[in-house]
Coordinates of C-alpha atoms and ligand atoms in Angstrom, one line a residue:
X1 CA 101.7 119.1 49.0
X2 CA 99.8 121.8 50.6
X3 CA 102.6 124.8 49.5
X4 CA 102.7 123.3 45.9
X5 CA 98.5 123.7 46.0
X6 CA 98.5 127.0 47.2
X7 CA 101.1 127.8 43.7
X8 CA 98.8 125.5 41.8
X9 CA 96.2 127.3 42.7
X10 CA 97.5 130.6 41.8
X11 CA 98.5 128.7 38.6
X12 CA 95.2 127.8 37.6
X13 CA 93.7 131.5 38.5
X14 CA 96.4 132.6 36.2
X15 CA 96.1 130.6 33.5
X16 CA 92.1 130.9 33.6
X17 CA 92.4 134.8 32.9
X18 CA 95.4 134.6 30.6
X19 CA 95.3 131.7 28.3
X20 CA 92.0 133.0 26.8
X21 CA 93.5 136.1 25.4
X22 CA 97.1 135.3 25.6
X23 CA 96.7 132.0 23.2
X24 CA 93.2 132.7 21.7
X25 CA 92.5 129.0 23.0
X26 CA 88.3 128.9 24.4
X27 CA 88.3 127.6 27.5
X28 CA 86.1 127.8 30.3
X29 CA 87.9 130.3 32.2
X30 CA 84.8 131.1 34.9
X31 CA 84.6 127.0 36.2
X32 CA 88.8 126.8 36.3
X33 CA 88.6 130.2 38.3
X34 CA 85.9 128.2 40.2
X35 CA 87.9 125.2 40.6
X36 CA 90.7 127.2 41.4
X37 CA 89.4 128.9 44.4
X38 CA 87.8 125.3 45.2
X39 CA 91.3 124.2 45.5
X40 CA 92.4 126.7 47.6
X41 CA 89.6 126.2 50.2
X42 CA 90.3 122.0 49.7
X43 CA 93.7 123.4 50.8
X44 CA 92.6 125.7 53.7
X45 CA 91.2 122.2 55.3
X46 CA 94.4 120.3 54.7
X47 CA 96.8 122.3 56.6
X48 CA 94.1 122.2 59.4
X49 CA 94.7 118.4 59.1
X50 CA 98.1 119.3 58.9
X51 CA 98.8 121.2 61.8
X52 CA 96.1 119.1 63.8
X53 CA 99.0 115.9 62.7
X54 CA 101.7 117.3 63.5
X55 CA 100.9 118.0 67.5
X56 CA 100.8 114.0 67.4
X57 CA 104.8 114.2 67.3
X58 CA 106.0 111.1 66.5
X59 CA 103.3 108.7 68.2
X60 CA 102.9 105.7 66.1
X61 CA 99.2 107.5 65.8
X62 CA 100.9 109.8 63.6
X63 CA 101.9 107.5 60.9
X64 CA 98.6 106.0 60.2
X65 CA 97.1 109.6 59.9
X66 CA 99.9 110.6 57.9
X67 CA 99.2 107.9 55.1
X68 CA 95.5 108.6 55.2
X69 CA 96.0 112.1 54.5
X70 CA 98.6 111.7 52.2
X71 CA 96.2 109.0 50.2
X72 CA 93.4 111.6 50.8
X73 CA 95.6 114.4 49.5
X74 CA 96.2 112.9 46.2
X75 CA 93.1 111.5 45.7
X76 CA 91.4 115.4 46.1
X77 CA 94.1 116.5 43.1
X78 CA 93.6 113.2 41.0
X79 CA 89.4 114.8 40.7
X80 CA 90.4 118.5 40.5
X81 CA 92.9 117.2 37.5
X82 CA 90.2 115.4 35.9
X83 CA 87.8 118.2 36.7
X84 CA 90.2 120.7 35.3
X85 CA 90.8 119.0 32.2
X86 CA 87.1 118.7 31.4
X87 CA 87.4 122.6 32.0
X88 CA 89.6 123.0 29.2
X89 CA 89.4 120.7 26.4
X90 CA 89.5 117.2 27.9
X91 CA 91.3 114.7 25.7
X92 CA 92.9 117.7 23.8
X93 CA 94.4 119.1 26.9
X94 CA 97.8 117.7 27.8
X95 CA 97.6 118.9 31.0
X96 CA 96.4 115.6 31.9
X97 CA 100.3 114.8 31.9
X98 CA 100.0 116.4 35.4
X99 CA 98.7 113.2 36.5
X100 CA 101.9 111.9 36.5
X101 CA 103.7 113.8 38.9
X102 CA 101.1 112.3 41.6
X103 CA 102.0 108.9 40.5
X104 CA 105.9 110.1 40.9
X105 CA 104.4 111.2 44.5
X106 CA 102.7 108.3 45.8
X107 CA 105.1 105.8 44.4
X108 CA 107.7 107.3 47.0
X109 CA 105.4 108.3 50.0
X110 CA 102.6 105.4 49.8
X111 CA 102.8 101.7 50.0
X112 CA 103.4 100.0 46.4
X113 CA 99.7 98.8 46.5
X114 CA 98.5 102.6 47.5
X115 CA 100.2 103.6 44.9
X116 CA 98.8 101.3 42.0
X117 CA 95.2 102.1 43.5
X118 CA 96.3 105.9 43.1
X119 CA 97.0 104.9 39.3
X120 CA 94.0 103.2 39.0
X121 CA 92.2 106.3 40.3
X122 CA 93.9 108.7 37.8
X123 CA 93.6 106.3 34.7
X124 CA 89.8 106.0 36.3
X125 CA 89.0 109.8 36.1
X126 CA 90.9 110.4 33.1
X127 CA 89.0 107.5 31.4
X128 CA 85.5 109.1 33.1
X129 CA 86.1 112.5 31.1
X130 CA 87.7 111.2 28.2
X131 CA 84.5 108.8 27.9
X132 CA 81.4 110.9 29.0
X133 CA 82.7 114.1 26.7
X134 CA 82.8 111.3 24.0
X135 CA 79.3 110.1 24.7
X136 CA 78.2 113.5 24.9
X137 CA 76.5 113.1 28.3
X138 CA 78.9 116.2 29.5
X139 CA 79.9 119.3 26.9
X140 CA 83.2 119.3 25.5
X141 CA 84.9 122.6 25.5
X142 CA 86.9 122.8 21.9
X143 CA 91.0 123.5 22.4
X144 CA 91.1 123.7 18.1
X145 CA 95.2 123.3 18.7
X146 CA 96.5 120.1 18.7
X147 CA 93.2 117.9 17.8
X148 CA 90.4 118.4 14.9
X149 CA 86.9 119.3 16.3
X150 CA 85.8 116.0 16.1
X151 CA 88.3 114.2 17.6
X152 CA 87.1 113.9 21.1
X153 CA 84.1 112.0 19.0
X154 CA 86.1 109.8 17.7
X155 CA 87.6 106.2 19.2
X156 CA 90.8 107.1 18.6
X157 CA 90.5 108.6 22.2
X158 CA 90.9 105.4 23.4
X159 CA 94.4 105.1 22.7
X160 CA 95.1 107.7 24.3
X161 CA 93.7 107.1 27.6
X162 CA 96.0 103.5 27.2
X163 CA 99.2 105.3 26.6
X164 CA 98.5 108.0 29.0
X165 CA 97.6 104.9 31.9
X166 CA 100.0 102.3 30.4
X167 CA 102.5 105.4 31.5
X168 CA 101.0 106.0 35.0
X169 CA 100.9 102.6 35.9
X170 CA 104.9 102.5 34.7
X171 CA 106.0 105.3 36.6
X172 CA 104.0 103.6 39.7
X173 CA 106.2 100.6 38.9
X174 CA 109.5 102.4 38.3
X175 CA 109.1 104.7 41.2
X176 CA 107.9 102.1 43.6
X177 CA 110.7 99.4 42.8
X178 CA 113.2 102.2 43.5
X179 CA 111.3 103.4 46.9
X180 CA 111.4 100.0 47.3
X181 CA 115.2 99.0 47.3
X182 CA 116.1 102.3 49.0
X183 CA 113.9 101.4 52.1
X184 CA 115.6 98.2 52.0
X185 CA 119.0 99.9 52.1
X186 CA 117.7 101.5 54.9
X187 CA 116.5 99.1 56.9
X188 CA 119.9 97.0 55.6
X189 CA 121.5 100.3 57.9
X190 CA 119.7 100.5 60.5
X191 CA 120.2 97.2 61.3
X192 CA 123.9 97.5 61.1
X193 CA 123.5 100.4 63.5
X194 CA 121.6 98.4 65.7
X195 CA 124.0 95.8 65.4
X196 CA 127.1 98.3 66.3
X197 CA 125.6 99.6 69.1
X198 CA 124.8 96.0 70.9
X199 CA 128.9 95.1 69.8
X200 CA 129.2 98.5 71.7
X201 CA 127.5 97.7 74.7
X202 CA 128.6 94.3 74.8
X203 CA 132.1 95.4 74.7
X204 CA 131.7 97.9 77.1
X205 CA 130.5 95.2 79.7
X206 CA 133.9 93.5 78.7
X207 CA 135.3 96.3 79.2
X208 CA 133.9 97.1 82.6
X209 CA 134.5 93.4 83.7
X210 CA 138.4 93.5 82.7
X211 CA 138.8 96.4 84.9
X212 CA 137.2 94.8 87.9
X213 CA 139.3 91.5 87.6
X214 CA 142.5 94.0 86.9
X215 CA 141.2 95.7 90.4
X216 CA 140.9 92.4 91.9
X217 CA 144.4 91.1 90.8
X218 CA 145.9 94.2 92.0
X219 CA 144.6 94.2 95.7
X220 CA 145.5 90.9 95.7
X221 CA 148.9 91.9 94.6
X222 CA 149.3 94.2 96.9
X223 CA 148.1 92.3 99.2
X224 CA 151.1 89.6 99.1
X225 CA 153.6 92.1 98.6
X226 CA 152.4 93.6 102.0
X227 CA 152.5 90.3 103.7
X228 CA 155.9 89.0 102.0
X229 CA 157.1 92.5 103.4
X230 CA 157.2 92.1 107.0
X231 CA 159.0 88.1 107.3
X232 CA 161.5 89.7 104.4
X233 CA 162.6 92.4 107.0
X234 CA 162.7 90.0 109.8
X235 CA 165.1 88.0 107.9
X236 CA 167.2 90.7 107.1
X237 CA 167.9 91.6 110.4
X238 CA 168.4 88.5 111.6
X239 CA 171.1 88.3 108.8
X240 CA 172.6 91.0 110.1
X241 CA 172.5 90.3 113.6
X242 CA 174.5 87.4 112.4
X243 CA 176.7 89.0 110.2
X244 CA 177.9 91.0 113.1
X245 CA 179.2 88.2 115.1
X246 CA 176.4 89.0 118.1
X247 CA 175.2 85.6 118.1
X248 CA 178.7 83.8 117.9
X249 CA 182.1 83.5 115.5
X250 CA 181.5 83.3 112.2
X251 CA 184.5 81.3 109.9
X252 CA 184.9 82.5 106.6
X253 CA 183.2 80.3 104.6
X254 CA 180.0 81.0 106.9
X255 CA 180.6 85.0 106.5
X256 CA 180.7 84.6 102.7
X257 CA 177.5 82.8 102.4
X258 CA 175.9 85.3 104.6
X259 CA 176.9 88.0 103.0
X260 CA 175.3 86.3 99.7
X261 CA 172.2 85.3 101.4
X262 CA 171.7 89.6 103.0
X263 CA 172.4 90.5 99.5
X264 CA 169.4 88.2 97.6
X265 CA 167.1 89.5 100.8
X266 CA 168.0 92.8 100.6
X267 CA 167.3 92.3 95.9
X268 CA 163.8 90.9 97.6
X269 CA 162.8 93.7 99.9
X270 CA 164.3 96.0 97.0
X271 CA 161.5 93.8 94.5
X272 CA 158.5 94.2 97.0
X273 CA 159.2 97.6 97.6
X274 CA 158.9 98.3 94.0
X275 CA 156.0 95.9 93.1
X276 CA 154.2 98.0 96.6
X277 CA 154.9 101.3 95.0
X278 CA 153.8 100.4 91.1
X279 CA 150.9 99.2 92.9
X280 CA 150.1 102.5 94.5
X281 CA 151.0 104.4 91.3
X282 CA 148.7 102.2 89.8
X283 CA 145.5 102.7 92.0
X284 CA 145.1 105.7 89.8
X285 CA 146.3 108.4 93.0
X286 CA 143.0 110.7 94.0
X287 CA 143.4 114.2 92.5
X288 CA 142.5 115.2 95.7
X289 CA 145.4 115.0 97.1
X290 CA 147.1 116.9 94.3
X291 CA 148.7 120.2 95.0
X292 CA 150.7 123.0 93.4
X293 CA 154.5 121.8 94.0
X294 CA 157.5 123.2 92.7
X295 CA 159.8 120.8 91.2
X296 CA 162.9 122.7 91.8
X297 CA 161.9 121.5 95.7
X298 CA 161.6 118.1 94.8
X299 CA 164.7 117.9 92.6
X300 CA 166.4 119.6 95.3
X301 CA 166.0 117.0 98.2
X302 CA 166.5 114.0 95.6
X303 CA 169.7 115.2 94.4
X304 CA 170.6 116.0 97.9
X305 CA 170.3 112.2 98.6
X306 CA 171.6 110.8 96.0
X307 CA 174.6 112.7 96.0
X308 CA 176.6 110.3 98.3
X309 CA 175.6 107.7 95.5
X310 CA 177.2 109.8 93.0
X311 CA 180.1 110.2 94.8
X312 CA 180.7 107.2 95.4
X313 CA 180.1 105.6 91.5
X314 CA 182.7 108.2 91.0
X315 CA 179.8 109.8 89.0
X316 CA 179.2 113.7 88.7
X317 CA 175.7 115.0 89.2
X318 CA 175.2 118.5 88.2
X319 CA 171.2 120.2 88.1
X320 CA 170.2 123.3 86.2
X321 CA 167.6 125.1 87.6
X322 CA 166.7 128.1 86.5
X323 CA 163.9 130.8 88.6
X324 CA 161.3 131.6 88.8
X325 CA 159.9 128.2 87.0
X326 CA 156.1 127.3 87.6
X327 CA 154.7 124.8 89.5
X328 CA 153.3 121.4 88.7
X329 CA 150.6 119.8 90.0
X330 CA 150.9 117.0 91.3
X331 CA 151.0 114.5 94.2
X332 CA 154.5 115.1 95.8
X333 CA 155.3 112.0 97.5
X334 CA 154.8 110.7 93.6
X335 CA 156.9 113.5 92.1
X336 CA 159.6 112.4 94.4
X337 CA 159.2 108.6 92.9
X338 CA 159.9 110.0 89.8
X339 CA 162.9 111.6 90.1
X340 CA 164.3 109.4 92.0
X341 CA 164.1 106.3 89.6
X342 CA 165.3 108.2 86.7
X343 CA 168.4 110.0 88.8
X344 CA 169.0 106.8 90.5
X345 CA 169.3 105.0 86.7
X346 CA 171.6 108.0 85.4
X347 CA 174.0 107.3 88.4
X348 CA 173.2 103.6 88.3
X349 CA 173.9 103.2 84.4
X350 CA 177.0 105.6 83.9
X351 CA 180.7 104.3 84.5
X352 CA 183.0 106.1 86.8
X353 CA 184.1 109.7 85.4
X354 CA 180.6 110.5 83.5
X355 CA 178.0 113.3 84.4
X356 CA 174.3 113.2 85.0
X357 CA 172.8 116.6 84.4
X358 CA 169.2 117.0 86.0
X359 CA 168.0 119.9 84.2
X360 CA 164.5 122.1 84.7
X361 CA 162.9 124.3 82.2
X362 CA 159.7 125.7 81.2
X363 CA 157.8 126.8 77.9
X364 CA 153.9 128.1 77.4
X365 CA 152.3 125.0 78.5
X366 CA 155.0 122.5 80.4
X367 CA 157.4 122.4 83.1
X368 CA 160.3 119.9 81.4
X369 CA 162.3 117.7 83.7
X370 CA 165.1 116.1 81.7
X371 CA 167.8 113.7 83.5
X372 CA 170.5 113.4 80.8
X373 CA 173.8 111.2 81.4
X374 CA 176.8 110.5 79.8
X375 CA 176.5 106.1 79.9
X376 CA 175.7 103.0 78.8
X377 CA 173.0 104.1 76.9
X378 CA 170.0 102.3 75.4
X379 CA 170.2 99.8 72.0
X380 CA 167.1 101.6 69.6
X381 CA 165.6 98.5 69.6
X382 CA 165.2 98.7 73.4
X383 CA 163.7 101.8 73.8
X384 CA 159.9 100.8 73.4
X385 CA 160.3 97.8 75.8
X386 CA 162.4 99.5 78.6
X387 CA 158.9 100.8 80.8
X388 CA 157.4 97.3 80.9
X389 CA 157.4 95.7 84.0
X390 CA 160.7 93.5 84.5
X391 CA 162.1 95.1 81.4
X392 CA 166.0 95.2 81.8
X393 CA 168.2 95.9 78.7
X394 CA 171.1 93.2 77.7
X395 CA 173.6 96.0 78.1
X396 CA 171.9 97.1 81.5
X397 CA 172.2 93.4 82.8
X398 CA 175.5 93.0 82.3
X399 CA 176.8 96.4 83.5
X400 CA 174.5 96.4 87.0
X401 CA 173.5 93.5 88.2
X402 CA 171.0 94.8 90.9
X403 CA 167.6 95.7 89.4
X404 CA 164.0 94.8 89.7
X405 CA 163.5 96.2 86.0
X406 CA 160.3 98.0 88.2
X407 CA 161.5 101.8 87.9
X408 CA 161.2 102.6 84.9
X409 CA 157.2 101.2 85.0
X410 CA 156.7 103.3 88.4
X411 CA 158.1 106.3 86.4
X412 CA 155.2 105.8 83.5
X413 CA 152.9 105.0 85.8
X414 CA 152.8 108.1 88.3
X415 CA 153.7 110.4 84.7
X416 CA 150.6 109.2 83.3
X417 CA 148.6 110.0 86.4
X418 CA 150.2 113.7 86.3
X419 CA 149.0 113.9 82.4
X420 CA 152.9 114.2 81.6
X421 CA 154.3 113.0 78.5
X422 CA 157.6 111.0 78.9
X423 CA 160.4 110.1 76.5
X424 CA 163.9 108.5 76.0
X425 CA 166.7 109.8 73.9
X426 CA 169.7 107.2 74.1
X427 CA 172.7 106.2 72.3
X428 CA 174.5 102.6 72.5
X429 CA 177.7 104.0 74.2
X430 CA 176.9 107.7 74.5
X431 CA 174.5 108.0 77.0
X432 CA 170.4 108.3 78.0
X433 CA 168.2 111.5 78.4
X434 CA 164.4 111.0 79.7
X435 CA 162.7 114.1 79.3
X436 CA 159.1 114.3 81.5
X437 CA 156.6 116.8 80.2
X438 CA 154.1 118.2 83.0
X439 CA 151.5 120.4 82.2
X440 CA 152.0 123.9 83.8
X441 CA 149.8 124.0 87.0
X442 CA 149.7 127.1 86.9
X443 CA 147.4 127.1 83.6
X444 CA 143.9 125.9 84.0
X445 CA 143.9 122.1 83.5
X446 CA 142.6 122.2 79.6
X447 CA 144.9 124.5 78.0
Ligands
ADP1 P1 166.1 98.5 86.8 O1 165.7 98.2 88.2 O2 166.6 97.4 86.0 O3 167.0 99.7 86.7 P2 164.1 100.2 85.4 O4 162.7 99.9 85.1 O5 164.5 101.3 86.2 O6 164.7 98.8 86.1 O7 164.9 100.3 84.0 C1 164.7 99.3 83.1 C2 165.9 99.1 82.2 O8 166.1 100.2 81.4 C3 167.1 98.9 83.0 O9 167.3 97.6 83.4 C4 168.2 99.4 82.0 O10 168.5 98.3 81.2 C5 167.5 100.4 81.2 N1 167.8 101.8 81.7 C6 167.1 102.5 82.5 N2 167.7 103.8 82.7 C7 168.8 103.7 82.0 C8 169.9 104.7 81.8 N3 169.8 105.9 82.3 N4 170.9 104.3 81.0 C9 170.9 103.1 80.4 N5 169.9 102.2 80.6 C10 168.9 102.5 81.4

């Protein structure tokens, strides 16, 4: 409002020295200039007002000034309008079109019934100069354009104050009813958004609940698995005790059914100790305890233990390490888990003469480990499922029967903790290669 009345102003100042001369039309160029520089001083008040608002912010204060002015505002220019018009020519000026534009104004930033009282006003002062020129009580300056001299004289006037009010009090309407459904499309909005956000929150509190009961369910896991650990072992010495013919002569029969019952103790201790280290892989391990460890070292000492496995699965294992590689980082007790699951499968899964090749390489951003053999390999269909808990393939049943169908889980588990990205290549027949991605530790964390 108060930039456009600074250009009116200038406007008006312009049009008071140049339409007299420019269009030869009489008007009364002294009282606009005077009106004019009224304007300007109305204006010099308002943006006080302005600035005198705006240090309220957004207090709730602020919107009831804000309307008040803004009813204030319009009302000022409705009067200078009508003063202006008397100015220069009155009904034969169609300046008084200007009136419209406030009524375009005040339909969008005032209430509906504002607005309508804003059109009143206009059609009120519009009807004021129309009617006194008429009755001669003010002077009439004469535009000698569009209208006869007479014609502000005559009733005919009267018509034209109806069309020119019958059109403000439209564009009140039309303006308003759009306003109108627009805030409501707001409001529509911001309601959804309210809405969102308490879904948000609300699931967040799920969320936040799930992970204590998944906390709880795991202590309690690990928990049993700790308590089922120590009778297990006591068992299987026992067994063995037994077995060895300490505690007396065993006959056949007897030895065979031992030997059966150390085997499903020793699958049992082999379950627990899988469900104890999923656990801990689980617990998210503290980054803490992470170091810079060089997977050569690790892949070194696993291979080193499984070897005798190899050997005696008739199965070769060959590594490829090249130099100078970069470390991890990592946990290494972890790092260790994981290459000895997946080395431990390769040998475990690959019939007598095949090759398990544990390979190490490195590009910009990732040490690779890749543990590639020559077996049973892994139906397509299998290859999402095969890192759930208990997950053992058809083919994997039937070629090994030992297996908790745990590894593979610990493996994802402690890969995820290290950030590393892990993936399976297999071939019914052909053979398996799961390729670990860890992110250099060498690199700051984020690259
Ligand atoms: P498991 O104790 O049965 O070996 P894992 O979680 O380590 O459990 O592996 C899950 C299943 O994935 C295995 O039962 C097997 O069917 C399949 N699998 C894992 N590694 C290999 C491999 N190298 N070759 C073929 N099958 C494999």
């Amino acid at each position: 409002f108060i930039r456009l009345r600074w250009l009116a102003g200038l406007g008006l100042m312009a049009a008071s020295v140049g339409t007299g001369p420019l269009l030869g039309v009489p008007i009364q160029s002294a009282h606009i200039m005077a009106a004019a520089i009224g304007l300007w001083g109305i204006n010099l008040l308002f943006s006080i007002w302005d600035r005198k608002l705006s240090a309220y912010g957004r207090q709730t204060i602020a919107m009831a000034q804000a309307r008040l002015f803004a009813n204030f505002q319009i009302g000022c220019d409705l009067l200078a309008i009508g003063l202006i018009l008397h100015f220069s020519g009155g009904i034969e000026n169609p300046v008084a079109f200007f009136f419209a534009f406030h009524m375009i104004i005040a339909g969008i930033l005032l209430s509906p019934k504002m607005a309508y009282a804003q059109a009143t006003l206009a059609s009120l002062v519009y009807a004021a100069v129309v009617g006194l020129e008429q009755q001669g009580i003010v002077s009439h300056v004469h535009l000698g354009i569009f209208h006869p001299p007479g014609f502000y004289r005559t009733n005919a006037v009267w018509l034209v104050v109806l069309t020119v009010t019958t059109t403000l009090y439209l564009l009140v309407y039309m303006t308003t009813s759009i306003t109108g459904r627009l805030r409501q499309r707001e409001a529509e909005a911001a309601e959804l958004a309210r809405q969102v956000a308490e879904k948000a929150a609300q699931l967040e509190t799920a969320y936040d609940e799930l992970l204590a009961t998944q906390k709880l369910q795991l202590a309690y896991m690990h928990k049993t698995s700790h308590e089922l650990r120590s009778p297990l072992a006591a068992i299987a010495s026992s067994l063995d005790v037994i077995a060895e013919g300490i505690v007396g002569e065993l006959s056949p029969n007897q030895q065979e059914l031992l030997d059966r019952a150390r085997e499903r103790v020793r699958g049992l201790m082999r379950l627990v100790d899988d469900l104890l280290t999923l656990l801990r892989s689980r617990a998210a391990p503290p980054k803490e305890r992470f170091t810079r460890v060089g997977l050569e070292h690790v892949i070194e000492s696993v291979t080193e233990l499984l070897a005798v496995r190899a050997a005696n699965e008739q199965v070769n294992l060959v590594t490829e390490v090249p130099p100078g590689l970069p470390p991890v980082w990592g946990d290494d007790e972890l790092l260790d888990q994981i290459a000895t699951n997946l080395i431990a499968n390769a040998i475990k899964y690959t019939p007598a003469g095949g090759t398990v090749r544990v390979s190490l390489q490195a590009d910009d951003k990732h040490v690779i480990l890749k543990v590639a053999d020559t077996g049973i390999g892994i139906a397509e269909e299998e290859q999402d499922r095969i890192f759930e808990e208990f997950y053992r393939t058809k083919g994997g049943r039937e070629f090994q029967t030992r297996g908790t169908g745990l590894g593979l889980a610990i493996v994802k588990s402690i890969a995820e903790a290290h950030e590393a990205a892990i993936s399976v290549e297999s071939a019914l027949g052909k053979g398996t290669t799961f390729t670990v991605r860890f992110p250099r530790g060498d690199l700051p964390p984020s690259s």
